[in-house]
CSV table of C-alpha atoms in Angstrom, one decimal:
chain,number,residue,atom,x,y,z
A,1,MET,CA,-1.3,5.3,-2.2
A,2,ASN,CA,-4.4,3.4,-3.1
A,3,ASP,CA,-4.5,-0.4,-2.6
A,4,GLY,CA,-2.9,-2.1,-5.6
A,5,VAL,CA,0.3,-3.3,-7.1
A,6,TYR,CA,2.9,-0.8,-8.3
A,7,THR,CA,6.4,-0.9,-9.6
A,8,ALA,CA,9.1,1.4,-8.3
A,9,GLU,CA,12.5,2.2,-9.9
A,10,ILE,CA,15.2,1.8,-7.3
A,11,THR,CA,18.8,2.6,-6.9
A,12,MET,CA,21.0,1.3,-4.2
A,13,THR,CA,24.4,2.0,-2.6
A,14,GLY,CA,26.6,-0.1,-0.5
A,15,GLY,CA,28.4,-3.4,-0.8
A,16,THR,CA,31.0,-4.2,-3.5
A,17,GLY,CA,28.7,-3.7,-6.5
A,18,LYS,CA,28.9,-7.4,-7.5
A,19,ALA,CA,25.3,-8.0,-6.4
A,20,HIS,CA,22.3,-5.7,-6.5
A,21,ILE,CA,18.5,-5.6,-6.2
A,22,LEU,CA,16.8,-5.7,-9.6
A,23,SER,CA,14.9,-2.6,-10.7
A,24,PRO,CA,12.0,-2.0,-10.8
A,25,ALA,CA,10.8,-3.5,-7.5
A,26,GLU,CA,7.2,-4.5,-7.0
A,27,ILE,CA,5.3,-2.5,-4.3
A,28,THR,CA,2.0,-3.9,-3.0
A,29,VAL,CA,-0.3,-1.7,-1.0
A,30,THR,CA,-3.0,-3.4,1.1
A,31,GLY,CA,-5.1,-1.6,3.7
A,32,GLY,CA,-2.7,1.3,3.6
A,33,GLU,CA,0.4,-0.8,4.3
A,34,MET,CA,3.2,-1.2,1.7
A,35,THR,CA,5.4,-4.2,1.0
A,36,ALA,CA,8.3,-4.2,-1.4
A,37,LYS,CA,9.4,-7.3,-3.2
A,38,PHE,CA,13.1,-7.2,-3.7
A,39,GLU,CA,14.9,-9.7,-6.0
A,40,TRP,CA,18.6,-9.8,-5.7
A,41,SER,CA,20.9,-10.5,-8.7
A,42,SER,CA,22.2,-13.5,-6.8
A,43,PRO,CA,20.9,-16.5,-5.0
A,44,LYS,CA,23.5,-16.1,-2.2
A,45,TYR,CA,21.5,-13.8,0.1
A,46,ASP,CA,19.8,-15.6,3.0
A,47,MET,CA,18.6,-12.8,5.3
A,48,MET,CA,17.8,-9.1,5.2
A,49,ILE,CA,17.5,-6.9,8.3
A,50,VAL,CA,15.3,-3.8,8.2
A,51,GLY,CA,14.6,-1.8,11.3
A,52,GLY,CA,16.1,-4.5,13.5
A,53,GLU,CA,13.8,-7.1,12.2
A,54,SER,CA,15.0,-10.2,10.2
A,55,PHE,CA,13.4,-11.3,6.9
A,56,TYR,CA,14.1,-14.4,5.0
A,57,PRO,CA,13.7,-15.3,1.3
A,58,VAL,CA,10.2,-16.1,0.1
A,59,ASN,CA,11.5,-18.4,-2.6
A,60,GLU,CA,13.5,-21.7,-2.5
A,61,SER,CA,15.3,-21.5,-5.9
A,62,GLY,CA,16.8,-18.9,-8.2
A,63,ASN,CA,17.8,-15.4,-7.1
A,64,SER,CA,17.0,-14.5,-3.5
A,65,VAL,CA,13.6,-12.7,-3.2
A,66,PHE,CA,12.5,-10.9,0.0
A,67,GLU,CA,9.2,-9.2,0.9
A,68,ILE,CA,9.9,-6.2,3.2
A,69,PRO,CA,7.5,-3.8,4.8
A,70,VAL,CA,8.1,-0.2,3.6
A,71,TYR,CA,6.7,2.8,5.4
A,72,THR,CA,7.6,5.6,3.0
A,73,LEU,CA,8.9,5.9,-0.6
A,74,ASP,CA,10.1,9.4,0.1
A,75,GLU,CA,13.2,8.5,2.2
A,76,PRO,CA,16.0,6.0,1.6
A,77,LEU,CA,15.5,2.6,3.2
A,78,SER,CA,18.5,1.3,5.2
A,79,VAL,CA,18.9,-2.4,5.2
A,80,GLN,CA,21.5,-5.1,5.9
A,81,ALA,CA,21.7,-8.2,3.8
A,82,GLU,CA,23.6,-11.3,4.7
A,83,THR,CA,25.5,-13.0,1.9
A,84,ILE,CA,26.8,-16.5,1.9
A,85,ALA,CA,28.9,-16.0,-1.2
A,86,MET,CA,32.1,-15.8,0.8
A,87,SER,CA,33.8,-18.4,3.0
A,88,GLU,CA,31.7,-17.1,6.0
A,89,PRO,CA,28.3,-15.3,6.0
A,90,HIS,CA,28.7,-11.5,6.0
A,91,LEU,CA,26.2,-8.7,6.7
A,92,ILE,CA,26.5,-5.9,4.3
A,93,ASP,CA,24.9,-2.4,4.7
A,94,TYR,CA,22.9,-1.1,1.8
A,95,GLU,CA,20.7,2.0,1.2
A,96,ILE,CA,17.7,1.7,-1.2
A,97,VAL,CA,16.3,4.8,-2.8
A,98,PHE,CA,12.9,4.7,-4.5
A,99,GLY,CA,12.3,6.6,-7.7
A,100,GLU,CA,9.4,6.7,-10.2
A,101,VAL,CA,6.3,4.7,-9.1
A,102,THR,CA,4.1,3.2,-11.8
A,103,ALA,CA,0.7,1.4,-11.3
A,104,SER,CA,0.9,-2.2,-12.5
A,105,GLY,CA,-1.9,-3.7,-14.6
A,106,ALA,CA,-3.5,-3.1,-18.0
A,107,SER,CA,-3.7,0.6,-17.9
A,108,GLY,CA,0.0,1.2,-16.9
A,109,ALA,CA,-1.0,4.6,-15.7
A,110,ALA,CA,1.8,6.4,-13.9
A,111,ALA,CA,1.3,7.1,-10.2
A,112,PRO,CA,2.8,10.3,-8.8
A,113,ALA,CA,6.5,9.9,-7.9
A,114,PRO,CA,7.3,10.1,-4.2
A,115,GLY,CA,6.7,13.6,-2.9
A,116,GLN,CA,4.8,14.7,-6.0
A,117,GLY,CA,1.2,15.1,-6.8
A,118,PHE,CA,-1.2,16.4,-9.4
A,119,SER,CA,-0.4,19.9,-10.7
A,120,PRO,CA,-3.2,21.9,-12.5
A,121,VAL,CA,-0.7,24.4,-14.1
A,122,PRO,CA,-0.4,22.6,-17.4
A,123,LEU,CA,-4.2,22.3,-17.7
A,124,LEU,CA,-4.6,26.0,-16.9
A,125,ILE,CA,-2.0,27.0,-19.5
A,126,ALA,CA,-3.7,24.8,-22.2
A,127,ALA,CA,-7.1,26.3,-21.3
A,128,GLY,CA,-5.7,29.8,-21.6
A,129,ALA,CA,-4.1,29.1,-24.9
A,130,ALA,CA,-7.4,27.6,-26.2
A,131,ALA,CA,-9.2,30.8,-25.1
A,132,VAL,CA,-6.7,33.0,-26.9
A,133,CYS,CA,-7.0,31.0,-30.1
A,134,ALA,CA,-10.8,31.1,-29.9
A,135,GLY,CA,-10.7,34.9,-29.5
A,136,ILE,CA,-8.4,35.3,-32.5
A,137,ALA,CA,-10.6,33.1,-34.6
A,138,ALA,CA,-13.7,35.1,-33.7
A,139,ILE,CA,-12.0,38.4,-34.6
A,140,VAL,CA,-10.9,37.0,-38.0
A,141,ILE,CA,-14.4,35.7,-38.7
A,142,VAL,CA,-16.0,39.0,-37.8
A,143,LYS,CA,-13.5,41.0,-40.0
A,144,LYS,CA,-14.1,38.7,-43.0
A,145,ARG,CA,-17.9,39.1,-42.7
A,146,LYS,CA,-17.6,42.9,-42.7
A,147,LYS,CA,-15.9,42.8,-46.1
């Protein structure tokens, strides 16, 4: 993806279902590297572990927010998140799946979803239909002039 800020719809599995990451998540691409900003529905998460590396909230109040490096949007992201909502901190396994990606900003133009790209087929169909219509119109005009 080109450098810029995007949003990605996400779904997640794991945990008890009481807390979740808000969707869509913000994806920032800089120099070809992606970072996802995940905001939990709770302020009770104090650490996330991704690929064996620990990450801590980037905010001090409100729901817990983490900025996590992401290497692909085509595969689920396995994470562990530590919650302090119980009597003792607990690490909980989650899997985050990325869905539709949309470019942020004024245009709001949609970026291709993971694993998808531009397809010329709809344009070719439209061009073929336009050519057929033009041909029919030409035949009708010629027949009317002969009368």
